[in-house]
Each structure stands twice: as structure tokens, then as C-alpha cells.
PDB file of C-alpha atoms in Angstrom:
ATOM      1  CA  UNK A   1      24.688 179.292  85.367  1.00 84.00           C
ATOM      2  CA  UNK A   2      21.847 181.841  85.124  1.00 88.00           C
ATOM      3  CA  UNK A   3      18.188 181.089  86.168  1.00 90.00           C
ATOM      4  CA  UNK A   4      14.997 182.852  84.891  1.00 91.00           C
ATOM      5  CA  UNK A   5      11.826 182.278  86.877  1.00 94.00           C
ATOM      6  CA  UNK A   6       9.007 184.497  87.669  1.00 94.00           C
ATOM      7  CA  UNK A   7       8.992 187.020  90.880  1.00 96.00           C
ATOM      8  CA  UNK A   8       8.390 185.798  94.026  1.00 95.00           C
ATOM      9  CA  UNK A   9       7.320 188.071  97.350  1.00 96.00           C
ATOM     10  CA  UNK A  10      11.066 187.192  98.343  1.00 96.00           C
ATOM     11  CA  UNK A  11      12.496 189.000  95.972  1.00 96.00           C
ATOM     12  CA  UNK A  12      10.639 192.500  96.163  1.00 96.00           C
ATOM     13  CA  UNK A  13      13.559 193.582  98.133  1.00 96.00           C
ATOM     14  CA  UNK A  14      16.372 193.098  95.558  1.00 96.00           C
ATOM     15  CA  UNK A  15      14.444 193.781  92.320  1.00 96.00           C
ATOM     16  CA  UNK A  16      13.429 197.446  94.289  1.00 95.00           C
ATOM     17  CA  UNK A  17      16.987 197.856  94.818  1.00 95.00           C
ATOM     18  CA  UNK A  18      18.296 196.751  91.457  1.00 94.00           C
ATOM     19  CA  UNK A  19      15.559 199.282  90.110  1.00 92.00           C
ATOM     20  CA  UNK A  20      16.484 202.474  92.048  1.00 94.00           C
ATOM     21  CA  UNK A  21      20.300 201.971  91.977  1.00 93.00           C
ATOM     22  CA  UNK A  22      19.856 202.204  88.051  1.00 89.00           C
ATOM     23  CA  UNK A  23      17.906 204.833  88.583  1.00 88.00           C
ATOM     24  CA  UNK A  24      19.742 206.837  90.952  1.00 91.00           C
ATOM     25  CA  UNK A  25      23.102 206.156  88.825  1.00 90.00           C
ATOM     26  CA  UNK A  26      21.636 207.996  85.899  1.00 87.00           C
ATOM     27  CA  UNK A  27      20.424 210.849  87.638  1.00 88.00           C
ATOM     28  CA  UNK A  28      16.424 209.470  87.324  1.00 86.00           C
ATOM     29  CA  UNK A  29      16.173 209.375  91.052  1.00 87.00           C
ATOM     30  CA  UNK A  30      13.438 211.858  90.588  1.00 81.00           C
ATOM     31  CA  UNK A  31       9.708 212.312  90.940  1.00 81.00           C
ATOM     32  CA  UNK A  32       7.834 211.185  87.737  1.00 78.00           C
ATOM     33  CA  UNK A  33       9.871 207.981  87.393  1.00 82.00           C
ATOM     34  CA  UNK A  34       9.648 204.340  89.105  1.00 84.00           C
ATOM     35  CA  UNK A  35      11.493 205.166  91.975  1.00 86.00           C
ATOM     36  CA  UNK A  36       9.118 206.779  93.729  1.00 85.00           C
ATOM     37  CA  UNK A  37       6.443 204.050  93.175  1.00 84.00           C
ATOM     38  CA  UNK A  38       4.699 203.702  95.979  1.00 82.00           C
ATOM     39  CA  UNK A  39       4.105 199.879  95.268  1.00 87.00           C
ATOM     40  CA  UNK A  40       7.639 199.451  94.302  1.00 91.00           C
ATOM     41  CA  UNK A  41       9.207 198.225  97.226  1.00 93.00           C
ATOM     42  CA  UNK A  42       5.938 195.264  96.737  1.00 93.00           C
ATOM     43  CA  UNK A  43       6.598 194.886  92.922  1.00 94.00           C
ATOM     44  CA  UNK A  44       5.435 190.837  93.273  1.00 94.00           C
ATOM     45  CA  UNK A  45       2.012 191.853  94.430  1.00 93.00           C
ATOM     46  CA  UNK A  46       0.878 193.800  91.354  1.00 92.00           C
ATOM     47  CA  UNK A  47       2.392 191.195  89.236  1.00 93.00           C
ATOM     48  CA  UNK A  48       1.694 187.612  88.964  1.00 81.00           C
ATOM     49  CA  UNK A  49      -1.576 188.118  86.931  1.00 83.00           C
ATOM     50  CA  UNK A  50      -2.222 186.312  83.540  1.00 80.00           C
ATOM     51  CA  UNK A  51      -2.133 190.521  82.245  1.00 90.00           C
ATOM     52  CA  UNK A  52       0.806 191.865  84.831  1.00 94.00           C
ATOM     53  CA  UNK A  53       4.139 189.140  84.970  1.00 95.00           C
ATOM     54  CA  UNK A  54       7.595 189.874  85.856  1.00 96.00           C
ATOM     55  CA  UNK A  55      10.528 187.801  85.530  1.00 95.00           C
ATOM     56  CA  UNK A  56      14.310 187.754  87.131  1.00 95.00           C
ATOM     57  CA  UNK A  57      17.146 186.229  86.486  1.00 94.00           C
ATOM     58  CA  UNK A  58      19.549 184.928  89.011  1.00 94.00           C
ATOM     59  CA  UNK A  59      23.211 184.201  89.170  1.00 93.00           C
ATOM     60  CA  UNK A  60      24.810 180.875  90.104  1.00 92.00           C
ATOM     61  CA  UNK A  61      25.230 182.127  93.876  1.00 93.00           C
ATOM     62  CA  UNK A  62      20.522 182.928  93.488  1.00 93.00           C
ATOM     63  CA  UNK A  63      20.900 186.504  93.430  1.00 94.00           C
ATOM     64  CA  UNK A  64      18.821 188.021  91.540  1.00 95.00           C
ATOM     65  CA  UNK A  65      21.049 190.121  88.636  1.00 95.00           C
ATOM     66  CA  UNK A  66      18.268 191.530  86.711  1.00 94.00           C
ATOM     67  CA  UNK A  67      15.160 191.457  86.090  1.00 95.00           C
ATOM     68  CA  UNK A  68      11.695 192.298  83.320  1.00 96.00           C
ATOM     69  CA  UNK A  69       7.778 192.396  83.220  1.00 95.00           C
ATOM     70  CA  UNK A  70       5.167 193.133  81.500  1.00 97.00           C
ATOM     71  CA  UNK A  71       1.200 194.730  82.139  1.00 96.00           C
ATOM     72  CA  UNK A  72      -1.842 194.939  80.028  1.00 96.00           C
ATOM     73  CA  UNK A  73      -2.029 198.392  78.601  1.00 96.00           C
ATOM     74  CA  UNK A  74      -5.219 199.985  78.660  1.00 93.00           C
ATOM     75  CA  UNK A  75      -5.183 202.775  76.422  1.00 94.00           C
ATOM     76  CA  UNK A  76      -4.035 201.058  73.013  1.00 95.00           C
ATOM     77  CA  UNK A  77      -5.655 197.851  72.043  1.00 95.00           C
ATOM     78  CA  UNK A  78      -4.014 194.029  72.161  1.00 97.00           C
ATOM     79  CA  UNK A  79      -0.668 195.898  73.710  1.00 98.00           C
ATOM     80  CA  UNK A  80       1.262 195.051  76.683  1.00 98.00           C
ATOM     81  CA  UNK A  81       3.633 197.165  77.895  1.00 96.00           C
ATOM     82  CA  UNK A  82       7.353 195.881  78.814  1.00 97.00           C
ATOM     83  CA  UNK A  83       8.038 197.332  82.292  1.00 94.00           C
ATOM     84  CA  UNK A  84      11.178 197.545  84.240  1.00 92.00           C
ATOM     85  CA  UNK A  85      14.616 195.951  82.279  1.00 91.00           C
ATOM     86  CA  UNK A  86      17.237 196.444  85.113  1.00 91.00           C
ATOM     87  CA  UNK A  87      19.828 194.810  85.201  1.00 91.00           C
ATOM     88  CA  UNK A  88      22.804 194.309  87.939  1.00 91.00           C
ATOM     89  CA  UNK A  89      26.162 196.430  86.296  1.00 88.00           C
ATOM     90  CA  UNK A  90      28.014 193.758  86.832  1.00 89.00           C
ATOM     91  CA  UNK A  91      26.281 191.333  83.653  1.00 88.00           C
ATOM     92  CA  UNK A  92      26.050 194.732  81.685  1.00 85.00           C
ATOM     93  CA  UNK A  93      27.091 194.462  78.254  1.00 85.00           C
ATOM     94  CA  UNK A  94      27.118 190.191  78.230  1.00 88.00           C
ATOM     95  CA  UNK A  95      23.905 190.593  75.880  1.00 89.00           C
ATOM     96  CA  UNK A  96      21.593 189.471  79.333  1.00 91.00           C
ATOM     97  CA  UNK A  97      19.151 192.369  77.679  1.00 91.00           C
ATOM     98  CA  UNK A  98      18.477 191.116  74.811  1.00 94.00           C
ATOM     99  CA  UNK A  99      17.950 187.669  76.428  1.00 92.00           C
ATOM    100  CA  UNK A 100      15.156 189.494  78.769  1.00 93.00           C
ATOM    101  CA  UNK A 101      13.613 191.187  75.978  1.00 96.00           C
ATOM    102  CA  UNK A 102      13.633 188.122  74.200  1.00 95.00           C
ATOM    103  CA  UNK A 103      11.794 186.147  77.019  1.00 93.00           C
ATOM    104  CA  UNK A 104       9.208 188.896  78.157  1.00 96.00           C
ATOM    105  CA  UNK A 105       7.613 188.905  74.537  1.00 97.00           C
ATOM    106  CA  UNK A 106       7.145 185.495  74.042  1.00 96.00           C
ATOM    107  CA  UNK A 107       5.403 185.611  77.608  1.00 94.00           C
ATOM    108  CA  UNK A 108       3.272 188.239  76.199  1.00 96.00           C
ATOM    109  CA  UNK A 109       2.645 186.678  72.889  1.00 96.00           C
ATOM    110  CA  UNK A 110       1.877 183.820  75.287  1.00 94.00           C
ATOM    111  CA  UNK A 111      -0.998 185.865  76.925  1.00 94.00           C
ATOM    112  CA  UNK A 112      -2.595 187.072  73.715  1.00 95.00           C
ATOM    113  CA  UNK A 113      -1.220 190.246  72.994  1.00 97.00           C
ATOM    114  CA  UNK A 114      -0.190 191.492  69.940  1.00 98.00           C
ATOM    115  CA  UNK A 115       2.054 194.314  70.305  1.00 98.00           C
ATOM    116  CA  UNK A 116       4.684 195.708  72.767  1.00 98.00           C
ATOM    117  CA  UNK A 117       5.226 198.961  73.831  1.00 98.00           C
ATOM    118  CA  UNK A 118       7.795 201.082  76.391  1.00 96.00           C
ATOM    119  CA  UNK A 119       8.806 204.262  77.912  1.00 94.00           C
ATOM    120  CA  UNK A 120      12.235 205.382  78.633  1.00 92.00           C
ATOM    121  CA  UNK A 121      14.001 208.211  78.805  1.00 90.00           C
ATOM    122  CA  UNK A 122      17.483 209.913  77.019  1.00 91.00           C
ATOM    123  CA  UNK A 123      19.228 209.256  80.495  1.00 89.00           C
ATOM    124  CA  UNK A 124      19.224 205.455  79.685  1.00 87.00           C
ATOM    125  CA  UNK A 125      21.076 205.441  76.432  1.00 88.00           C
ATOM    126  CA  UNK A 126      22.225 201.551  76.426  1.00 88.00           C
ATOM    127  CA  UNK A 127      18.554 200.883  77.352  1.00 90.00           C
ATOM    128  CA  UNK A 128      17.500 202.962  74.131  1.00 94.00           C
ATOM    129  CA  UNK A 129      20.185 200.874  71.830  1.00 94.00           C
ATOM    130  CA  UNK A 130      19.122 197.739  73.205  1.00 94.00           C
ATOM    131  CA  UNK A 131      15.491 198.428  72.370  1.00 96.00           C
ATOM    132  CA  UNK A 132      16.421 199.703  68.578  1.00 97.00           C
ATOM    133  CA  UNK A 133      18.389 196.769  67.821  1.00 96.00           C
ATOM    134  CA  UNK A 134      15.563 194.689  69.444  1.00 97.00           C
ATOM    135  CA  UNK A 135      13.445 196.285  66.689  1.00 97.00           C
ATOM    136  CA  UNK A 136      10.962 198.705  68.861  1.00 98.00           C
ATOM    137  CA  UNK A 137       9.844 201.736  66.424  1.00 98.00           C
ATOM    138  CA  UNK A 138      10.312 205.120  68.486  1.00 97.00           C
ATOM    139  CA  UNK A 139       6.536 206.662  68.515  1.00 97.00           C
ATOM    140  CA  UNK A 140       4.923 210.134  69.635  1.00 95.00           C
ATOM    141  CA  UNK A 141       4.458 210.282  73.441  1.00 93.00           C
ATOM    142  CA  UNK A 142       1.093 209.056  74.190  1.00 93.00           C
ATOM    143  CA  UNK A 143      -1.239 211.650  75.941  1.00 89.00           C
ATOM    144  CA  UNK A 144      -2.046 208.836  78.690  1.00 88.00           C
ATOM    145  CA  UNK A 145       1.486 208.480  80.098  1.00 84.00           C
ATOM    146  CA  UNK A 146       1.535 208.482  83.911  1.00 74.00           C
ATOM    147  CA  UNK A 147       5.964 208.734  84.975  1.00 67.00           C
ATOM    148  CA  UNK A 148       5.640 212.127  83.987  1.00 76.00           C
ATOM    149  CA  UNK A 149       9.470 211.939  83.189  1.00 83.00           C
ATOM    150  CA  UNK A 150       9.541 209.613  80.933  1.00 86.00           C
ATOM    151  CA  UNK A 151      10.614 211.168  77.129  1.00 93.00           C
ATOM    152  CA  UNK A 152      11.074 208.627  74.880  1.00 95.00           C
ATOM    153  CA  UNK A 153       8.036 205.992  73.634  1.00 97.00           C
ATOM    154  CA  UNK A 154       8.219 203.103  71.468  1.00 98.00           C
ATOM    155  CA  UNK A 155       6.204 200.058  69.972  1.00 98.00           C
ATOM    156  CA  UNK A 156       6.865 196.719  68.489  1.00 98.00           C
ATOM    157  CA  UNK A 157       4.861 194.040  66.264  1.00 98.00           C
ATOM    158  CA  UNK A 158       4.789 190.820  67.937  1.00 98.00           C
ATOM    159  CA  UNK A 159       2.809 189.067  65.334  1.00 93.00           C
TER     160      UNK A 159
END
């Protein structure tokens, strides 16, 4: 039986792990993306905010499997952007994405905001189809973007 709750300081190890495993297995170990965060390896102390949450999902044995958030964004009105879908490989493919997606926009709906937005780049090709099929728009790359590396850009409606 899975188990979604939000982050707690106890997990900062595993989510940072979860994150830069991804990362390092599609070649995005690199400077411009998340893995070189410096807060990453601390990800529950910039979230837990009514405009910065993040959510993870454990397994039946409370490891944590995956995990999403979301953060106020500041340069495009009533937007939040969805932050950091990782998931473990071994729930890949069982639709667990969609679930997160799913979750972290009601959450934002919840909080008032209106629309959703990512960055992601062409390394993460399941992460792209995921977000297509979840109905995110593919836009021009903002001129505010901060992990440099990041290629790909795309909004969503929630209302």
C-alpha cells in the first residue's frame, strides 16, 4: 500500500538521493540542473510554506519511492511551478506519475493559483510524455529561467 504525505526533515536524505540518481542516470548530473543545488541535500527546509510544498510517496516497507512539489513563481502571475517528479525505477511505468501530477495541482489549486508551469529537459523523455498526456502546453523558454540546462518549458490551466 502506497502513502502520500508531505516532506518531513527525515526524509531530505532519500528524496536528494532519489533526485540525483535520476539525474545522474540520464546524463543531467551536470551544472545548471538540480543536482548541484546547494539546498538540495535540505529540500524540507525551503518547502513547507503555504507557496513552496512537496510531497512523497512511500512504499508499504515507508520508503520513500518518489516524490513532487510545488513553489510560487514569481515572474508570471497566479502560477506555481511543479518542481521535482522523481520517482524510484522500480514503480516506473505503474502510472505513480500521473498520480503525483494529479495530487500536486489540486494542492496548488488548493493555495490559489491558477496555472502550472515546468522545466525539463530532452534527456527526460518519459518525464516529457507524462507531462503531454497530463495536458501541459510546451511554451517558449522564459528569459527568467535559473537551471541554466533546462530546454524544454511548459504551462497548464488549472481553472
Amino acid at each position: 500500500m502506497l502513502k502520500y504525505r508531505e516532506m518531513t526533515a527525515a526524509d531530505d536524505a532519500a528524496v536528494a538521493k532519489l533526485i540525483r540518481d535520476n539525474l545522474k542516470k540520464h546524463n543531467l548530473d551536470i551544472p545548471g540542473t538540480v543536482y548541484f543545488d546547494e539546498g538540495l541535500d535540505h529540500l524540507s527546509e525551503y518547502y513547507g510554506t503555504s507557496e513552496r510544498r512537496y510531497f512523497v510517496i512511500e512504499n508499504a516497507q515507508g520508503e520513500v519511492i518518489g516524490g513532487i512539489g510545488f513553489a510560487k513563481l514569481d515572474f508570471m502571475e497566479d502560477t506555481a511551478e511543479l518542481q521535482k517528479l522523481y520517482l524510484d525505477d522500480s514503480v516506473k511505468g505503474s502510472g505513480l506519475g500521473y498520480e503525483l501530477i494529479s495530487v500536486v495541482e489540486s494542492k496548488m489549486k488548493d493555495a490559489g493559483y491558477k496555472y502550472s508551469y515546468l522545466e525539463t529537459h530532452d534527456n527526460l523523455q518519459a518525464a516529457i510524455h507524462i507531462y503531454k498526456k497530463s495536458e501541459y502546453a510546451e511554451i517558449e523558454k522564459p528569459k527568467e529561467v535559473v537551471h541554466s540546462a533546462m530546454n524544454r518549458f511548459f504551462k497548464k490551466s488549472l481553472i
